[in-house]
Tab-separated table of C-alpha atoms in Angstrom:
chain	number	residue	atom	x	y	z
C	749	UNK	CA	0.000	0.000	0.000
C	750	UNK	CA	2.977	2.484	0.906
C	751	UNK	CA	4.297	1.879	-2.755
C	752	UNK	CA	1.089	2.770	-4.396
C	753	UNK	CA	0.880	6.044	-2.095
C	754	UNK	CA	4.857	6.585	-3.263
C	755	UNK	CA	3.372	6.116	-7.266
C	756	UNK	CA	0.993	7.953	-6.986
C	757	UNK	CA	2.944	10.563	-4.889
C	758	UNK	CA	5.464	10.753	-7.936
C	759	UNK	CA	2.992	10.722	-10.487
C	760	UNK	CA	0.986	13.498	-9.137
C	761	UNK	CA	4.382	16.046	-8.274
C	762	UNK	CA	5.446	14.947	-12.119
C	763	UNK	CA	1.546	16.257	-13.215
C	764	UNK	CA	2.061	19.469	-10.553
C	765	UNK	CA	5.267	20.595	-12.365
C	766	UNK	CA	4.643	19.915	-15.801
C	767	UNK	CA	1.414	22.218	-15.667
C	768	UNK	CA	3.706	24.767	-13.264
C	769	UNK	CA	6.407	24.907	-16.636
C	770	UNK	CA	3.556	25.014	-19.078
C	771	UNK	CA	1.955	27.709	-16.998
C	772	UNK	CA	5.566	29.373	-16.623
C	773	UNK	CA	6.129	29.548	-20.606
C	774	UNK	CA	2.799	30.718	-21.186
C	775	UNK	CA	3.616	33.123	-19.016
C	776	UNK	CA	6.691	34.016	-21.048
C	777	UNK	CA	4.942	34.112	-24.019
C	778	UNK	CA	2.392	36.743	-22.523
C	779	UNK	CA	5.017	39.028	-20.845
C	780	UNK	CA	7.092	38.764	-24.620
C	781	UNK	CA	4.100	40.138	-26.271
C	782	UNK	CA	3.228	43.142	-24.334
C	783	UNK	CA	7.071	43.646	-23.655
C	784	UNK	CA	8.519	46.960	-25.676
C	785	UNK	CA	10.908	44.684	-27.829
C	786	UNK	CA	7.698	43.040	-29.437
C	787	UNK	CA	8.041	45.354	-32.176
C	788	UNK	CA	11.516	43.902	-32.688
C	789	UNK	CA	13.198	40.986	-34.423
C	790	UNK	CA	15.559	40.334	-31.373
C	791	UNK	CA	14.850	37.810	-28.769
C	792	UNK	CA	12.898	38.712	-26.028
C	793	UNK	CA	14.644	41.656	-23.740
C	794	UNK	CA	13.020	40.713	-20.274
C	795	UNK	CA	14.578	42.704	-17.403
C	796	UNK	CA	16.827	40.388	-15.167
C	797	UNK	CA	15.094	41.393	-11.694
C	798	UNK	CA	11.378	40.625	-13.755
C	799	UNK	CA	13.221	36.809	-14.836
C	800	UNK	CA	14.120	36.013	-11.408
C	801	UNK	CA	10.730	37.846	-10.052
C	802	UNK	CA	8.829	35.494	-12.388
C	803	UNK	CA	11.033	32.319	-11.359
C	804	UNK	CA	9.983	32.730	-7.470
C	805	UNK	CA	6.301	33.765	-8.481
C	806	UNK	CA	6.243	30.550	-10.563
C	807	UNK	CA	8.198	28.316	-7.802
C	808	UNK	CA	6.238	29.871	-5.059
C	809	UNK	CA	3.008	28.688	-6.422
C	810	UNK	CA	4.318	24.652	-7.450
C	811	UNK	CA	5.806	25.138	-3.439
C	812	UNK	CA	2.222	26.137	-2.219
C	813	UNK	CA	0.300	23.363	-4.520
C	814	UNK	CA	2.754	20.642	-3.714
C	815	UNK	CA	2.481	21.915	-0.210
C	816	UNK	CA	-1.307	19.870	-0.185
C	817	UNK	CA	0.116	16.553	-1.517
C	818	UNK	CA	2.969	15.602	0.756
C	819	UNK	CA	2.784	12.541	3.153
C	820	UNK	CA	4.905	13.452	6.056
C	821	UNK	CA	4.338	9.957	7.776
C	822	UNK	CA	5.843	8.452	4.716
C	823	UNK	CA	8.818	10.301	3.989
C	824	UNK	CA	6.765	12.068	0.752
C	825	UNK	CA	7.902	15.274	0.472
C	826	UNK	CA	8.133	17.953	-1.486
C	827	UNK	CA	11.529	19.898	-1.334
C	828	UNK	CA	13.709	17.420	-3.765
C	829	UNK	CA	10.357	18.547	-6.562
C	830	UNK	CA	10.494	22.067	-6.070
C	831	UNK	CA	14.323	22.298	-5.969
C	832	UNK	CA	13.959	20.422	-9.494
C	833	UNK	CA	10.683	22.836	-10.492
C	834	UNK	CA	12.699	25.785	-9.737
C	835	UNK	CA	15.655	24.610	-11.861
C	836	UNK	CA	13.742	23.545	-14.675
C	837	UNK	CA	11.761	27.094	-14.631
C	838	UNK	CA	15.253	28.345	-14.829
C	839	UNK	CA	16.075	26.450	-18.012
C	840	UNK	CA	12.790	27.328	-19.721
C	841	UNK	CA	13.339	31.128	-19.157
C	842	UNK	CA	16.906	30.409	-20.545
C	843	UNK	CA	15.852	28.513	-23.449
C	844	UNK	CA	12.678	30.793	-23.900
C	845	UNK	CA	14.160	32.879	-26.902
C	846	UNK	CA	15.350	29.892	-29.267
C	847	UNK	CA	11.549	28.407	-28.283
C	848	UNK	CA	9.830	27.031	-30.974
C	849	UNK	CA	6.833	29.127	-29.970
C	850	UNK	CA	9.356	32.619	-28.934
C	851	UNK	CA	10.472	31.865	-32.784
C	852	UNK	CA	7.292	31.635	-34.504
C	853	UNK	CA	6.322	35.144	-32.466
C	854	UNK	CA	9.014	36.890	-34.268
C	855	UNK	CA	8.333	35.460	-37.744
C	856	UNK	CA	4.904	36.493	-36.899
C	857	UNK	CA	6.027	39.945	-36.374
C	858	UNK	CA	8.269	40.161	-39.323
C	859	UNK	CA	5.329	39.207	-41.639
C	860	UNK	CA	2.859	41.652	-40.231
C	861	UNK	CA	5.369	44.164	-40.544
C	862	UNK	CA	6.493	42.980	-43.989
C	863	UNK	CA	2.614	42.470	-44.932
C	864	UNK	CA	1.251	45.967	-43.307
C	865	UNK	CA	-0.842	47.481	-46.572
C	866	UNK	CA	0.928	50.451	-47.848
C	867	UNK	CA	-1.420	53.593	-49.184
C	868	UNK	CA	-1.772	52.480	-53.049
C	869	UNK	CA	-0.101	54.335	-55.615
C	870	UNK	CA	-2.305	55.554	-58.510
C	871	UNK	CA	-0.702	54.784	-61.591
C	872	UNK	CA	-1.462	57.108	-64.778
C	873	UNK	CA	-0.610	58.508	-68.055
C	874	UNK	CA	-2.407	61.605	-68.503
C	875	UNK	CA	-1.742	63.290	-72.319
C	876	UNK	CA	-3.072	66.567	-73.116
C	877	UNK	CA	-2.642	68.297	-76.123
C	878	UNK	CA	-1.636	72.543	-76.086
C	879	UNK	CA	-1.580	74.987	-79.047
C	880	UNK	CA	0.282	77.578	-79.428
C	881	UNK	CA	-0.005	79.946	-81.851
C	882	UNK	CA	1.990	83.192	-82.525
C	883	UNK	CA	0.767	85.734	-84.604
C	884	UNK	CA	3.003	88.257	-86.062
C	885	UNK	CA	1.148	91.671	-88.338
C	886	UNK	CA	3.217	94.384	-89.606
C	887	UNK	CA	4.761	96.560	-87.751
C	888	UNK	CA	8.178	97.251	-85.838
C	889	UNK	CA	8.252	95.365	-82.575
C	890	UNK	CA	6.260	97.984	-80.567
C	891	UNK	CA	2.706	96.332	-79.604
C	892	UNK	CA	2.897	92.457	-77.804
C	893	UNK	CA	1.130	90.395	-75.524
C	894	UNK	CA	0.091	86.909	-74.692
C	895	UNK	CA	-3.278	85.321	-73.759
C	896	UNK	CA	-3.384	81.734	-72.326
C	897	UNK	CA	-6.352	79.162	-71.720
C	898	UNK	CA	-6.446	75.637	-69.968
C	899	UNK	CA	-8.740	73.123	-69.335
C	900	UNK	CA	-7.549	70.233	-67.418
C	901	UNK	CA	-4.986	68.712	-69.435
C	902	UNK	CA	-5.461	71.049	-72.209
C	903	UNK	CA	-4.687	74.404	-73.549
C	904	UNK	CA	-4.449	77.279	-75.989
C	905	UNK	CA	-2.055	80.209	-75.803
C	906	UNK	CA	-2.117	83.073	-78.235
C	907	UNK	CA	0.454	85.626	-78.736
C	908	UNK	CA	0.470	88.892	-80.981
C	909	UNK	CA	4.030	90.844	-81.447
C	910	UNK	CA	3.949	93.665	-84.432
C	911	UNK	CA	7.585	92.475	-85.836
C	912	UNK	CA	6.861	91.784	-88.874
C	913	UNK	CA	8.879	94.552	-90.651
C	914	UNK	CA	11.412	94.791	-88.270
C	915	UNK	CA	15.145	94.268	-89.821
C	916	UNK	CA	16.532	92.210	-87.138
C	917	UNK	CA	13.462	90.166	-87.372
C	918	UNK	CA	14.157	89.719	-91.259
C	919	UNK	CA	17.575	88.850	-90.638
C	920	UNK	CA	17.059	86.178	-88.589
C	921	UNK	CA	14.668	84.149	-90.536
C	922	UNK	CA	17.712	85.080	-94.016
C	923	UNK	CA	15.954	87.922	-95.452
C	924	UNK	CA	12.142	86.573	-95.514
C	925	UNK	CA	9.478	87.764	-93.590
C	926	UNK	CA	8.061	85.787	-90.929
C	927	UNK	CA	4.791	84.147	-91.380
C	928	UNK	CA	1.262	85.855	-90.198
C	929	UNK	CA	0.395	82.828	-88.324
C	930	UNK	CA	2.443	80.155	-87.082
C	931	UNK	CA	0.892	77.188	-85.102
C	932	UNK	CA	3.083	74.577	-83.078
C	933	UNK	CA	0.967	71.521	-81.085
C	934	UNK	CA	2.585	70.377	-77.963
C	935	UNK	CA	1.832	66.653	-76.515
C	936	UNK	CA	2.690	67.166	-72.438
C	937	UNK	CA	2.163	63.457	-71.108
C	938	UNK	CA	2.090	63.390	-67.471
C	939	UNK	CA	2.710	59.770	-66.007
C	940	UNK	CA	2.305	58.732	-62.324
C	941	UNK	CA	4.027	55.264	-61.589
């Protein structure tokens, strides 16, 4: 009958602490989220005095559960398990930043990051089309002006200058007069990638 009590003695502290280091990662993986480093692709930065705070709040409660189940008649107790419990807790918080589940935080992180929508450009080719004309009467260079209209993409622009008979105005174009009217399109094309 004492080795059944032993069993099940063993079996129950072996239950106690593997829900204690289950609750203790969990724990981790909380405190790792709302931590400031979150946003970051390092390993967890925990503050030293908050590890060991964590590894006595953890140990403390496996000391005060395992506190209900020892035998003292029979020799069953519970220091040898929490000195092991408060060890292992140890090793998880060690090991907690190469954890399978610390590790899939961060690559969760780096894809929300890497998959955070960004404002969509507007792509576009816009053309518009722009006369201009230049008109050009008799006279010696002493009357000009310019008149200009746009809509949207679109526009006209006029201009008068009285050069016509003007001899530096003949010289340039080699001794012929320039014409009345002259007319040039413009294509603008304004693209957006």
């Amino acid at each position: 009958m004492t080795r059944g009590i032993k069993e099940c003695f063993v079996s129950q502290m072996s239950s106690l602490q593997k829900t204690a280091l289950a609750k203790f990662n969990a724990s981790l993986l909380e405190k790792d989220a709302k931590s400031p480093a979150a946003g970051s692709t390092k390993a967890t930065e925990i503050d030293y005095d908050e590890e060991r705070a964590s590894i006595r709040t953890a140990a403390f409660k496996f000391d005060t559960a395992a506190s209900a189940l020892e035998v003292p008649s029979l020799a069953l107790k519970k220091d040898r398990y929490v000195a092991d419990t408060t060890t292992k807790l140890g090793e998880v918080l060690e090991k907690f930043p190469d954890s399978p589940e610390a590790q899939l935080r961060r690559i969760g992180r780096i894809k929300r990051k890497a998959s955070k929508p960004r404002a969509p450009k507007q792509r576009a080719i816009n053309a518009g089309v722009n006369l201009v004309a230049m008109i050009r009467p008799d006279g010696f260079g002493n009357f000009q002006g310019f008149a200009g209209y746009s809509l949207g993409p679109h526009g006209v622009i006029v201009g008068v200058h009285n050069d016509a008979d003007a001899p530096d105005t003949i010289n340039t174009l080699g001794g012929v007069r320039p014409p009345f009217v002259r007319i040039q399109p413009k294509l603008d094309l304004d693209i957006s990638l």
